[in-house]
Amino acid sequence: MELGTIWFLLWGVLWAVYFVLDGFDLGVGMLAPAIATTDNEKRILYNSVGPFWDGNEVWLITAGGVTFAAFPGTYAVMFSALYTPLMLLLFALIFRGISFEFRAKVESASSKKIWDVIHAVSSFLPALLLGVAFANIFKGIPIDQNGILQGNLFTLLNPYGLCGGVLFVCAFLMHGALFLSCKTEGVLHDRALKVAEKLWPALLMVAVLFLVLTALYTKLFANYLANPLLFAVVLLPVGGLLMQRVYIGQRRLGLAWTASAVTIAGVALFGVLGIFPALLPSSLNPAWSMTIQNSSSSPLTLKIMLVVALTFVPIVIAYQAWVYKTFSHKVTEKELDYDEAY
Amino acid sequence: MDTLMLSRLQFAAATFFHFIFVPLTLGLSILVAYMETRYVSTGDEMYKKMAKYWGKLFLINFAIGIVTGITLEFQFGTNWSRYSAYVGDIFGPLLAIEASVAFFLESTMIGVWVFGWDKLSKRMHAAAICMVAFAANLSALWIIIANGFMQNPLGYVMRNGRAELDDFVALITNPFAWSQYVHTLSAAFLLSGFFVAGVSAWHLLRKNEVEFFTRSFKIGAVFAFIFSVVVAVQGHVHGNEVAQVQPAKLAAMESHWHTQKNAPMYLLALPDEANSRNSVEAIGIPSLLSILAFNDPNAEVKGLLDFKPEDRPPVALTFWSFRIMVALGTIMPLLALFGLLKSRKLQDYPGYLRLMLYAIPLPYIAIQAGWAVAEVGRQPWIVHGLMRTKDAVSPVEPQQVAFSLLAFVVVYTLLGIVDIYLLVKYAKKGPAH
């Protein structure tokens, strides 16, 4: 396979991994106000993602870094064209990271309340913004031949973009609820499970709507029709979505979470394979799209990066897997006695 | 203001704010790792208490360091997209490597350290903070190699209308970058030493936990002293490199206008940038500038007038920043040395202890000034000699940047206030029992 194509696929996979991993802790953040009533319950929720969220977020940095390294042309156009949504995402991530660390450090109840609101909002915004941004990328963004956006924030808030945003929010909520149902006991477990059960039909509806709108608003299916074998990829999100319901019904919650992960990764890969070989299609003129061809790095850079990725990504996966295993126990009140706990 | 100026201000604000928190992260992680390793090897509970207390201050500081770092990666694309496209083939991989080899490890292990006190063996737990310290400092290396390319571009060829990677080894062994790394790291360690010593001094003045804080003070002072010497000695070596690689920066650091041999250094000088001269020049020491720049009294030092006005860095800012850095760099080793010599009877020197408390901001100021010399002194180039800053900026509307700049200033100010409040609160609280 050609180097550019390999990097295109890795690029898609990195975003998919990021959505899967940060998806559940963003989901937990959004769910906290609905599920937790007492301070201790809130702390259990925050601490359930405590050992993981920081490492999860680095997948975003890496996905961004790889876009920069492997496709600098795309990175330049994508990040400057999406200036305002990216800035919003950035501020959300700043506040979210800080709210984990600072919430418990100020003892007054009113300040905790403020941090709780900040945490929920700054977990919701990335989910929404990433969904809107990626749906728009799937659809194509109005960039001209110089890579300049002909439009503004509101251009991105079209029906398809918004549907993508809602889809991401629902999928992350589900992902978080299933994570919590695995990681907690007692009332928290029951409430999380109930949310997952109630959320599923809504998620299904949004997903179906998204697929329909995809056919109407995007050219994603062109690649699939040209190469029907690709439809196997569509089975991932569809199958994942259906299996979630089955596993929730059987109370096999670890598997339900895995099915949710497959759904999220599947949606991302579905879109990415649909826009191939463009990374950022132009909705004005296909010739103005940012593609593997016109935006990738030199072969030498791609080669060096491949060596780095093949060496270090498995190592990263190994130690992150070890962390998930080490902290796989249920989070209970006992956990809150830690000096450094959130 | 136009997009360029707003973007420059925004990047400066983001970098300077990030750089308030990063140096302490780099050094304090090592000190905490040292304390916990000592606890594991000696079994002395005092060291565990130290690791926990200083570790808590570390975490408060670490949180802001991380989130403000994300900002910087984004900004290359949002605000400097032409730069990103032009040198992305070289600059991009360095950031991507930083994330995959260092930042992942740091962010993953910090979670293990915080939540693993009774889930892991003592050894594994100490290993986690050692890995955090290692990864944080490794992370800095890749970032500074990336910055080194902007200061002294190596390992590239011009092809397809942009800079493409040609020699990866040359890129990552860039001597200028490594020299900056040693300088920056020593400065960060010195800052962390002063932080630990200064906080300890506050408690010693109040006779809180005297043994705990005497030992902490000593660790801080040793660290501060060693690295204040390294930073000064190596700073001179680095100055020689700047003279070779970036003569315009050197001239701006000294506000040196006329090219001459046996160039003197003026102890009193006031740059008058508008008229391309110094309004005051007094107490010149003959040949000193030639010696400092090239270790040779006869060496010729190029003056600013030999550079076209559009190729000169902002003189006053570079000049004053350099002076502040050097002045503080001279005071700090002396302060640390005194503490080391008197470390057994610190209580007898309350004046000194008070001084050390007030000295906490000094290394911060010195580091920011040093960064200003490096970055402002590099102007008007974003990549020295290769690409001008004005050609690097994104084609975005000035209103967008104005709005995000305003948001940055407001948010960063708030975060700064909350962070300092928390640091002070937990520093005052003392170790847990």
PDB file of N, CA and C in Angstrom, chain A residues 44-73:
ATOM      1  N   ILE A  44     -17.690  10.000  43.280  1.00  0.00           N
ATOM      2  CA  ILE A  44     -17.492   8.640  42.754  1.00  0.00           C
ATOM      3  C   ILE A  44     -17.466   8.674  41.220  1.00  0.00           C
ATOM      4  N   LEU A  45     -18.360   9.465  40.638  1.00  0.00           N
ATOM      5  CA  LEU A  45     -18.374   9.558  39.180  1.00  0.00           C
ATOM      6  C   LEU A  45     -17.064  10.143  38.654  1.00  0.00           C
ATOM      7  N   TYR A  46     -16.648  11.265  39.247  1.00  0.00           N
ATOM      8  CA  TYR A  46     -15.408  11.885  38.757  1.00  0.00           C
ATOM      9  C   TYR A  46     -14.225  10.928  38.922  1.00  0.00           C
ATOM     10  N   ASN A  47     -14.211  10.228  40.069  1.00  0.00           N
ATOM     11  CA  ASN A  47     -13.073   9.345  40.305  1.00  0.00           C
ATOM     12  C   ASN A  47     -13.135   8.066  39.474  1.00  0.00           C
ATOM     13  N   SER A  48     -14.330   7.735  38.971  1.00  0.00           N
ATOM     14  CA  SER A  48     -14.407   6.530  38.130  1.00  0.00           C
ATOM     15  C   SER A  48     -13.606   6.721  36.844  1.00  0.00           C
ATOM     16  N   VAL A  49     -13.502   7.954  36.365  1.00  0.00           N
ATOM     17  CA  VAL A  49     -12.697   8.197  35.166  1.00  0.00           C
ATOM     18  C   VAL A  49     -11.336   8.795  35.527  1.00  0.00           C
ATOM     19  N   GLY A  50     -11.128   9.010  36.849  1.00  0.00           N
ATOM     20  CA  GLY A  50      -9.912   9.683  37.316  1.00  0.00           C
ATOM     21  C   GLY A  50      -8.611   9.168  36.731  1.00  0.00           C
ATOM     22  N   PRO A  51      -8.355   7.866  36.811  1.00  0.00           N
ATOM     23  CA  PRO A  51      -7.045   7.404  36.330  1.00  0.00           C
ATOM     24  C   PRO A  51      -6.925   7.393  34.802  1.00  0.00           C
ATOM     25  N   PHE A  52      -8.009   7.619  34.090  1.00  0.00           N
ATOM     26  CA  PHE A  52      -7.982   7.406  32.639  1.00  0.00           C
ATOM     27  C   PHE A  52      -8.060   8.666  31.780  1.00  0.00           C
ATOM     28  N   TRP A  53      -8.805   9.675  32.251  1.00  0.00           N
ATOM     29  CA  TRP A  53      -9.193  10.731  31.303  1.00  0.00           C
ATOM     30  C   TRP A  53      -8.000  11.473  30.717  1.00  0.00           C
ATOM     31  N   ASP A  54      -6.977  11.651  31.534  1.00  0.00           N
ATOM     32  CA  ASP A  54      -5.811  12.405  31.070  1.00  0.00           C
ATOM     33  C   ASP A  54      -5.145  11.678  29.904  1.00  0.00           C
ATOM     34  N   GLY A  55      -4.912  10.383  30.104  1.00  0.00           N
ATOM     35  CA  GLY A  55      -4.310   9.579  29.036  1.00  0.00           C
ATOM     36  C   GLY A  55      -5.211   9.516  27.801  1.00  0.00           C
ATOM     37  N   ASN A  56      -6.530   9.490  28.015  1.00  0.00           N
ATOM     38  CA  ASN A  56      -7.459   9.454  26.882  1.00  0.00           C
ATOM     39  C   ASN A  56      -7.327  10.694  26.012  1.00  0.00           C
ATOM     40  N   GLU A  57      -7.193  11.832  26.689  1.00  0.00           N
ATOM     41  CA  GLU A  57      -7.184  13.087  25.946  1.00  0.00           C
ATOM     42  C   GLU A  57      -5.953  13.207  25.056  1.00  0.00           C
ATOM     43  N   VAL A  58      -4.882  12.512  25.455  1.00  0.00           N
ATOM     44  CA  VAL A  58      -3.672  12.606  24.640  1.00  0.00           C
ATOM     45  C   VAL A  58      -3.895  12.018  23.242  1.00  0.00           C
ATOM     46  N   TRP A  59      -4.879  11.112  23.117  1.00  0.00           N
ATOM     47  CA  TRP A  59      -5.181  10.609  21.769  1.00  0.00           C
ATOM     48  C   TRP A  59      -5.649  11.746  20.867  1.00  0.00           C
ATOM     49  N   LEU A  60      -6.284  12.746  21.434  1.00  0.00           N
ATOM     50  CA  LEU A  60      -6.674  13.924  20.642  1.00  0.00           C
ATOM     51  C   LEU A  60      -5.436  14.699  20.199  1.00  0.00           C
ATOM     52  N   ILE A  61      -4.520  14.895  21.158  1.00  0.00           N
ATOM     53  CA  ILE A  61      -3.274  15.598  20.836  1.00  0.00           C
ATOM     54  C   ILE A  61      -2.539  14.836  19.736  1.00  0.00           C
ATOM     55  N   THR A  62      -2.551  13.511  19.861  1.00  0.00           N
ATOM     56  CA  THR A  62      -1.840  12.706  18.873  1.00  0.00           C
ATOM     57  C   THR A  62      -2.539  12.759  17.517  1.00  0.00           C
ATOM     58  N   ALA A  63      -3.866  12.690  17.538  1.00  0.00           N
ATOM     59  CA  ALA A  63      -4.593  12.782  16.271  1.00  0.00           C
ATOM     60  C   ALA A  63      -4.318  14.131  15.610  1.00  0.00           C
ATOM     61  N   GLY A  64      -4.322  15.194  16.400  1.00  0.00           N
ATOM     62  CA  GLY A  64      -3.991  16.524  15.876  1.00  0.00           C
ATOM     63  C   GLY A  64      -2.552  16.555  15.384  1.00  0.00           C
ATOM     64  N   GLY A  65      -1.646  16.008  16.191  1.00  0.00           N
ATOM     65  CA  GLY A  65      -0.222  15.997  15.840  1.00  0.00           C
ATOM     66  C   GLY A  65       0.034  15.203  14.568  1.00  0.00           C
ATOM     67  N   VAL A  66      -0.675  14.098  14.406  1.00  0.00           N
ATOM     68  CA  VAL A  66      -0.474  13.282  13.212  1.00  0.00           C
ATOM     69  C   VAL A  66      -1.033  13.985  11.983  1.00  0.00           C
ATOM     70  N   THR A  67      -2.147  14.701  12.147  1.00  0.00           N
ATOM     71  CA  THR A  67      -2.653  15.491  11.024  1.00  0.00           C
ATOM     72  C   THR A  67      -1.576  16.493  10.598  1.00  0.00           C
ATOM     73  N   PHE A  68      -0.980  17.143  11.578  1.00  0.00           N
ATOM     74  CA  PHE A  68       0.072  18.125  11.321  1.00  0.00           C
ATOM     75  C   PHE A  68       1.266  17.462  10.634  1.00  0.00           C
ATOM     76  N   ALA A  69       1.675  16.305  11.143  1.00  0.00           N
ATOM     77  CA  ALA A  69       2.898  15.670  10.661  1.00  0.00           C
ATOM     78  C   ALA A  69       2.711  15.021   9.296  1.00  0.00           C
ATOM     79  N   ALA A  70       1.603  14.304   9.116  1.00  0.00           N
ATOM     80  CA  ALA A  70       1.445  13.523   7.894  1.00  0.00           C
ATOM     81  C   ALA A  70       0.748  14.331   6.791  1.00  0.00           C
ATOM     82  N   PHE A  71      -0.122  15.249   7.188  1.00  0.00           N
ATOM     83  CA  PHE A  71      -0.874  16.028   6.201  1.00  0.00           C
ATOM     84  C   PHE A  71      -0.879  17.504   6.581  1.00  0.00           C
ATOM     85  N   PRO A  72       0.312  18.139   6.575  1.00  0.00           N
ATOM     86  CA  PRO A  72       0.365  19.528   7.040  1.00  0.00           C
ATOM     87  C   PRO A  72      -0.562  20.457   6.275  1.00  0.00           C
ATOM     88  N   GLY A  73      -0.758  20.174   4.975  1.00  0.00           N
ATOM     89  CA  GLY A  73      -1.658  21.015   4.192  1.00  0.00           C
ATOM     90  C   GLY A  73      -3.071  20.957   4.743  1.00  0.00           C
TER      91      GLY A  73
END
